Coordinates of C-alpha atoms in Angstrom, one line a residue:
M1253 CA 75.4 103.4 -23.4
T1254 CA 77.4 103.1 -20.5
P1255 CA 75.9 102.3 -17.0
L1256 CA 76.8 106.0 -15.7
Q1257 CA 74.7 107.3 -18.9
V1258 CA 71.9 105.0 -17.9
A1259 CA 72.1 106.1 -14.4
T1260 CA 71.6 109.7 -15.0
M1261 CA 68.4 109.0 -16.7
L1262 CA 67.0 107.0 -13.9
P1263 CA 64.6 109.0 -11.5
E1264 CA 66.3 108.2 -8.4
A1265 CA 68.7 110.5 -7.5
M1266 CA 71.8 109.1 -5.8
H1267 CA 72.7 105.3 -5.2
L1268 CA 75.7 105.5 -2.4
Q1269 CA 75.8 108.6 -0.1
A1270 CA 78.2 109.6 2.8
R1271 CA 76.6 112.3 5.1
G1272 CA 78.9 114.1 7.4
L1273 CA 81.1 110.9 7.6
G1274 CA 83.8 111.2 10.3
R1275 CA 86.1 108.8 12.1
R1276 CA 88.2 109.5 15.1
F1277 CA 90.9 107.1 16.6
E1278 CA 92.2 107.5 20.1
S1279 CA 95.6 106.3 21.3
R1280 CA 95.5 103.4 23.6
V1281 CA 96.9 104.4 27.0
A1282 CA 100.2 102.4 27.9
L1283 CA 100.4 100.6 31.3
G1284 CA 103.1 102.8 32.5
E1285 CA 100.8 105.9 31.9
R1286 CA 98.2 104.3 33.8
I1287 CA 100.2 103.7 36.8
A1288 CA 101.5 107.1 36.6
A1289 CA 97.9 108.5 36.5
W1290 CA 97.1 106.7 39.9
F1291 CA 99.7 108.8 41.2
G1292 CA 98.3 112.0 39.8
A1293 CA 100.0 112.4 36.6
P1294 CA 98.1 113.8 33.9
L1295 CA 96.8 111.2 31.3
D1296 CA 97.5 112.5 27.7
R1297 CA 95.0 110.8 25.5
R1298 CA 96.0 111.8 22.0
A1299 CA 93.6 111.4 19.0
V1300 CA 93.6 111.3 15.2
Q1301 CA 90.7 112.7 13.2
A1302 CA 91.3 110.3 10.3
V1303 CA 88.1 111.3 8.4
D1304 CA 86.6 114.8 8.8
G1305 CA 83.0 115.5 7.8
V1306 CA 83.0 113.8 4.5
N1307 CA 80.0 114.1 2.1
L1308 CA 79.9 112.0 -1.0
E1309 CA 77.3 111.1 -3.5
L1310 CA 77.6 108.3 -6.2
R1311 CA 75.0 107.6 -9.0
R1312 CA 74.3 103.8 -9.9
G1313 CA 76.9 102.5 -12.4
E1314 CA 79.2 105.3 -11.6
V1315 CA 83.1 104.8 -10.7
L1316 CA 84.4 107.5 -8.1
G1317 CA 88.3 107.5 -7.6
L1318 CA 89.8 108.7 -4.3
V1319 CA 93.3 109.9 -4.3
G1320 CA 95.6 111.6 -2.0
E1321 CA 99.0 111.1 -0.1
S1322 CA 99.5 108.3 2.2
G1323 CA 97.8 108.8 5.5
C1324 CA 95.0 111.0 4.5
G1325 CA 92.4 108.8 5.4
K1326 CA 91.3 107.2 2.0
S1327 CA 91.3 103.5 3.3
T1328 CA 89.6 104.6 6.6
L1329 CA 86.8 106.3 4.2
G1330 CA 86.5 103.0 2.2
R1331 CA 86.2 100.7 5.1
M1332 CA 83.3 103.0 6.3
L1333 CA 81.6 103.2 3.0
A1334 CA 81.7 99.4 2.9
G1335 CA 80.2 99.1 6.3
I1336 CA 83.3 97.4 8.0
L1337 CA 84.3 100.5 10.3
P1338 CA 81.7 102.1 12.1
P1339 CA 81.9 106.0 11.8
S1340 CA 82.3 108.1 14.7
A1341 CA 80.1 110.8 13.0
G1342 CA 77.8 110.7 10.1
Q1343 CA 76.3 107.8 8.3
V1344 CA 76.5 105.9 4.8
L1345 CA 73.4 105.3 2.9
L1346 CA 72.8 102.8 0.1
G1347 CA 69.6 103.3 -2.0
G1348 CA 68.4 105.7 0.9
R1349 CA 68.9 103.0 3.7
A1350 CA 71.8 102.8 6.2
V1351 CA 74.6 100.4 5.3
M1352 CA 75.4 100.1 9.3
Q1353 CA 73.3 100.1 12.4
S1354 CA 74.4 102.5 14.6
E1355 CA 72.2 101.7 17.6
G1356 CA 73.7 99.5 20.4
R1357 CA 76.3 97.2 18.6
H1358 CA 77.7 98.4 15.4
R1359 CA 76.3 95.9 12.6
K1360 CA 76.3 95.8 8.8
T1361 CA 72.8 95.9 7.5
T1362 CA 73.4 94.9 3.8
S1363 CA 75.6 92.5 1.6
K1364 CA 75.2 94.8 -1.3
V1365 CA 78.6 96.8 -0.5
Q1366 CA 81.6 94.5 -0.9
M1367 CA 85.3 95.4 -0.5
V1368 CA 88.5 94.4 -2.4
F1369 CA 91.5 94.8 -0.5
Q1370 CA 95.2 96.0 -1.4
D1371 CA 96.9 92.9 -0.3
P1372 CA 95.0 89.8 -1.5
F1373 CA 97.3 87.4 0.4
A1374 CA 96.5 89.0 3.7
S1375 CA 93.0 89.3 3.1
L1376 CA 92.6 85.2 2.2
D1377 CA 92.6 82.7 4.8
P1378 CA 95.6 80.5 4.1
R1379 CA 94.2 77.5 5.8
M1380 CA 91.1 77.3 3.6
R1381 CA 90.5 76.2 0.0
I1382 CA 89.5 78.9 -2.4
G1383 CA 86.0 77.2 -2.8
D1384 CA 85.5 77.2 1.0
T1385 CA 86.6 80.9 1.1
L1386 CA 84.4 81.9 -1.7
A1387 CA 81.2 79.8 -0.4
E1388 CA 81.3 81.0 3.2
G1389 CA 79.6 84.3 2.6
P1390 CA 76.8 83.2 0.3
L1391 CA 76.2 80.1 2.2
A1392 CA 76.0 82.3 5.5
H1393 CA 73.7 84.9 3.7
G1394 CA 71.3 82.2 2.0
L1395 CA 72.3 83.1 -1.5
V1396 CA 73.0 79.6 -2.5
S1397 CA 72.4 76.1 -0.9
R1398 CA 75.3 73.7 0.1
A1399 CA 74.3 71.7 -2.8
D1400 CA 74.6 74.1 -5.4
A1401 CA 77.6 75.9 -3.9
P1402 CA 80.5 74.3 -6.2
G1403 CA 78.8 75.3 -9.3
Y1404 CA 78.0 78.6 -8.1
I1405 CA 81.7 79.3 -7.1
A1406 CA 83.0 78.0 -10.3
Q1407 CA 80.7 80.2 -12.2
W1408 CA 82.4 83.4 -10.4
L1409 CA 85.7 82.0 -10.7
E1410 CA 85.4 81.9 -14.6
K1411 CA 84.0 85.3 -14.5
V1412 CA 87.3 86.7 -13.4
G1413 CA 89.1 84.5 -15.6
L1414 CA 90.2 81.2 -13.5
P1415 CA 89.3 77.7 -13.9
A1416 CA 86.7 76.0 -12.0
D1417 CA 89.2 73.7 -10.4
A1418 CA 90.9 76.6 -8.8
S1419 CA 88.4 76.1 -6.0
R1420 CA 90.5 73.0 -4.8
R1421 CA 93.7 74.8 -4.1
Y1422 CA 95.0 77.0 -1.4
P1423 CA 95.9 80.9 -1.5
H1424 CA 99.6 80.3 -1.6
Q1425 CA 99.2 78.1 -4.7
F1426 CA 98.6 81.2 -7.0
S1427 CA 100.3 84.1 -8.1
G1428 CA 99.5 87.9 -7.1
G1429 CA 97.4 88.7 -9.8
Q1430 CA 95.6 85.3 -9.5
R1431 CA 94.8 85.9 -5.9
Q1432 CA 93.5 89.3 -6.5
R1433 CA 91.3 88.1 -9.0
I1434 CA 90.0 85.3 -6.4
A1435 CA 89.4 88.2 -3.9
I1436 CA 87.2 89.8 -6.7
A1437 CA 85.3 86.8 -7.3
R1438 CA 84.8 86.4 -3.4
A1439 CA 83.3 90.1 -3.3
L1440 CA 81.1 89.2 -6.4
A1441 CA 80.0 86.0 -4.8
M1442 CA 78.0 88.2 -2.6
Q1443 CA 75.9 89.7 -5.5
P1444 CA 76.7 93.4 -4.5
D1445 CA 75.8 96.4 -6.7
T1446 CA 78.6 98.3 -5.2
L1447 CA 82.4 97.6 -4.9
I1448 CA 84.8 99.5 -2.7
C1449 CA 88.3 98.9 -4.1
D1450 CA 91.3 99.8 -1.8
E1451 CA 94.5 100.1 -3.8
P1452 CA 93.7 96.8 -5.7
V1453 CA 96.4 96.9 -7.9
A1454 CA 99.3 98.6 -5.8
S1455 CA 100.9 95.4 -5.0
L1456 CA 101.0 94.0 -8.4
D1457 CA 103.5 93.8 -11.4
V1458 CA 102.7 96.6 -13.9
S1459 CA 101.6 93.9 -16.7
I1460 CA 99.2 92.4 -14.1
Q1461 CA 97.9 95.7 -13.1
A1462 CA 96.7 96.3 -16.6
Q1463 CA 95.1 93.0 -16.7
I1464 CA 93.3 93.6 -13.5
L1465 CA 92.0 97.2 -14.3
N1466 CA 90.7 95.6 -17.6
L1467 CA 88.8 93.2 -15.6
F1468 CA 87.3 95.8 -13.3
L1469 CA 86.2 97.8 -16.5
Q1470 CA 84.8 94.5 -17.9
L1471 CA 82.8 93.6 -14.9
R1472 CA 81.6 97.2 -14.6
Q1473 CA 80.0 96.8 -18.2
E1474 CA 78.8 93.4 -17.4
L1475 CA 77.3 93.6 -14.0
G1476 CA 76.4 97.4 -13.8
L1477 CA 78.7 97.8 -10.7
T1478 CA 78.9 101.1 -8.7
M1479 CA 82.6 101.6 -7.7
V1480 CA 84.8 103.5 -5.4
F1481 CA 88.3 103.2 -6.6
I1482 CA 90.9 104.2 -4.0
S1483 CA 94.6 104.8 -5.1
H1484 CA 97.5 106.9 -5.2
H1485 CA 98.3 106.0 -8.6
L1486 CA 96.8 109.3 -10.6
G1487 CA 97.3 107.6 -14.2
V1488 CA 95.2 104.6 -12.9
V1489 CA 92.4 106.5 -11.7
R1490 CA 92.2 108.7 -14.8
H1491 CA 91.9 105.5 -17.0
V1492 CA 89.0 103.7 -14.8
C1493 CA 87.1 106.5 -13.1
D1494 CA 84.2 108.9 -14.2
R1495 CA 84.8 111.2 -11.3
V1496 CA 87.9 112.0 -8.9
A1497 CA 87.7 113.1 -5.2
V1498 CA 90.9 114.6 -3.9
M1499 CA 91.5 114.1 -0.4
Y1500 CA 94.0 115.6 2.1
L1501 CA 94.2 115.2 5.9
G1502 CA 90.7 113.6 6.4
R1503 CA 88.7 116.1 4.1
I1504 CA 87.7 116.2 0.6
V1505 CA 89.1 119.4 -1.0
E1506 CA 87.9 118.7 -4.6
I1507 CA 85.4 116.8 -6.7
A1508 CA 85.3 116.7 -10.4
P1509 CA 85.0 115.1 -13.6
A1510 CA 88.3 113.0 -14.3
E1511 CA 88.9 114.8 -17.4
Q1512 CA 88.2 118.3 -16.1
L1513 CA 90.2 117.6 -13.0
Y1514 CA 93.0 116.5 -14.8
A1515 CA 92.7 119.3 -17.6
R1516 CA 92.2 121.9 -14.8
P1517 CA 92.9 121.1 -11.2
R1518 CA 91.2 123.8 -9.2
H1519 CA 92.2 123.2 -5.7
P1520 CA 96.4 124.1 -5.0
Y1521 CA 96.6 120.7 -3.4
T1522 CA 95.1 119.0 -6.5
R1523 CA 97.4 121.1 -8.6
A1524 CA 100.5 120.1 -6.8
L1525 CA 99.5 116.4 -6.6
L1526 CA 99.6 116.6 -10.4
D1527 CA 102.5 118.3 -10.7
S1528 CA 104.4 115.9 -8.7
V1529 CA 103.8 113.0 -11.1
P1530 CA 107.3 112.2 -12.7
R1531 CA 107.7 113.0 -16.3
L1532 CA 110.3 112.4 -18.7
Q1533 CA 111.5 114.8 -21.0
L1534 CA 114.4 114.8 -23.7
D1535 CA 117.0 117.8 -23.5
A1536 CA 120.6 118.3 -25.0
E1537 CA 121.8 116.1 -22.0
G1538 CA 119.6 113.2 -22.6
L1539 CA 116.4 111.9 -20.9
L1540 CA 115.9 113.6 -17.7
A1541 CA 113.0 113.0 -15.0
D1542 CA 111.1 116.2 -14.4
L1543 CA 110.1 116.3 -10.9
H1544 CA 108.0 119.0 -8.9
P1545 CA 107.4 117.5 -5.4
I1546 CA 105.0 119.0 -3.2
Q1547 CA 106.5 121.8 -0.9
G1548 CA 106.8 121.4 2.8
E1549 CA 106.1 118.7 4.9
L1550 CA 102.9 116.8 5.6
P1551 CA 101.4 117.9 9.1
S1552 CA 100.9 115.3 11.5
P1553 CA 97.1 114.3 11.8
L1554 CA 97.6 114.2 15.7
A1555 CA 97.9 118.0 15.5
P1556 CA 96.6 119.2 12.1
P1557 CA 96.9 123.1 11.5
A1558 CA 93.9 125.2 12.1
G1559 CA 92.0 126.7 9.1
C1560 CA 92.6 124.9 5.8
H1561 CA 94.9 122.0 6.6
F1562 CA 96.8 122.7 3.4
H1563 CA 97.7 126.3 4.0
Q1564 CA 101.3 125.5 5.3
R1565 CA 102.1 124.1 1.9
C1566 CA 99.9 126.3 -0.3
P1567 CA 101.5 129.2 -2.4
L1568 CA 98.0 131.0 -2.3
A1569 CA 97.4 130.9 1.4
A1570 CA 96.0 134.1 2.9
D1571 CA 95.1 135.0 6.4
G1572 CA 91.7 133.7 5.9
C1573 CA 92.9 130.5 5.0
R1574 CA 94.9 129.9 8.4
Q1575 CA 91.9 130.8 10.4
Q1576 CA 88.7 129.2 8.8
A1577 CA 88.3 125.9 7.3
P1578 CA 86.8 126.2 3.8
C1579 CA 83.8 124.3 2.8
L1580 CA 83.2 122.0 -0.1
L1581 CA 81.3 124.4 -2.5
A1582 CA 79.9 123.7 -6.0
L1583 CA 81.6 125.7 -8.4
D1584 CA 79.0 124.5 -11.2
D1585 CA 77.0 121.3 -11.7
S1586 CA 79.9 119.0 -11.9
R1587 CA 82.7 120.2 -9.8
S1588 CA 83.2 121.2 -6.0
V1589 CA 86.3 122.7 -4.3
A1590 CA 87.1 123.5 -0.7
C1591 CA 89.3 126.5 -1.1
H1592 CA 88.9 130.0 0.0
R1593 CA 90.9 131.1 -3.1
S1594 CA 89.2 129.1 -5.7
D1595 CA 88.3 132.3 -7.6
I1596 CA 92.0 132.8 -8.6
T1597 CA 92.8 129.2 -9.0

């Protein structure tokens, strides 16, 4: 029985929840603009709504994939779920308790949610030995004593397929795949029950990607981890995830079990996203790539369109789509879609 099947039998409803989660970034005002404002010029403060009213729920032991085009807000959402970035609106709950304290100075309240970043070299301190990097968090949180730290770190390095003596070396002495294993070990050393993985294999060679993905699946089975797997690689998401959430310009437009979503996407953007994946086919002229890119240009997040953000690129758009933003509504027990035309998709 998989961790997800076990989770559905447990009395607690949801493990990780995002409620009305939003994040707004305001542009910095340049010195020239400030000087001009002193002389009466209007001050133009532009803002980006990177994440807009996201609601998500994960059961314990579940792996949720988060997909969408670059710039849609996936990484921002992941950082808020991990308690690294404070939300502008809404909150994140882990087991019913807030992941981040919102009153006064924003502060993460739990170490049970950890994050694995896309670029392991950028996320590891090049001046620290691997053992010191991995021990820093557990020592600060009292998870291990300084005397027991070497053995504790060796245990997690071996768990991700690295020798114990790797703790004496520096990040530049490892390959990209080995550095990502170190980053995973660092997250696991905090004894989390939830991992937020932000494009964890995007910077790796294809052969190494398969090894890291298999490692994630193995760790999930052994440790019962709940995971949010952020990726633009739709094949990877289908391989590792139980459910998939599709994001477009800061909003979730569809959530469904992976097999259902890939077999029959219900939102026009999800269908366009899947159709845009290159496929090879053989015809009379030889082997050709069958390409169906999404039509139209991605709107600027500084000035998103009114109504449904996707209506300018959607072949099914009607007047209502241009005027009112659709809510994410359940079509059945397993699938939710934010589309005014979901009855004909």
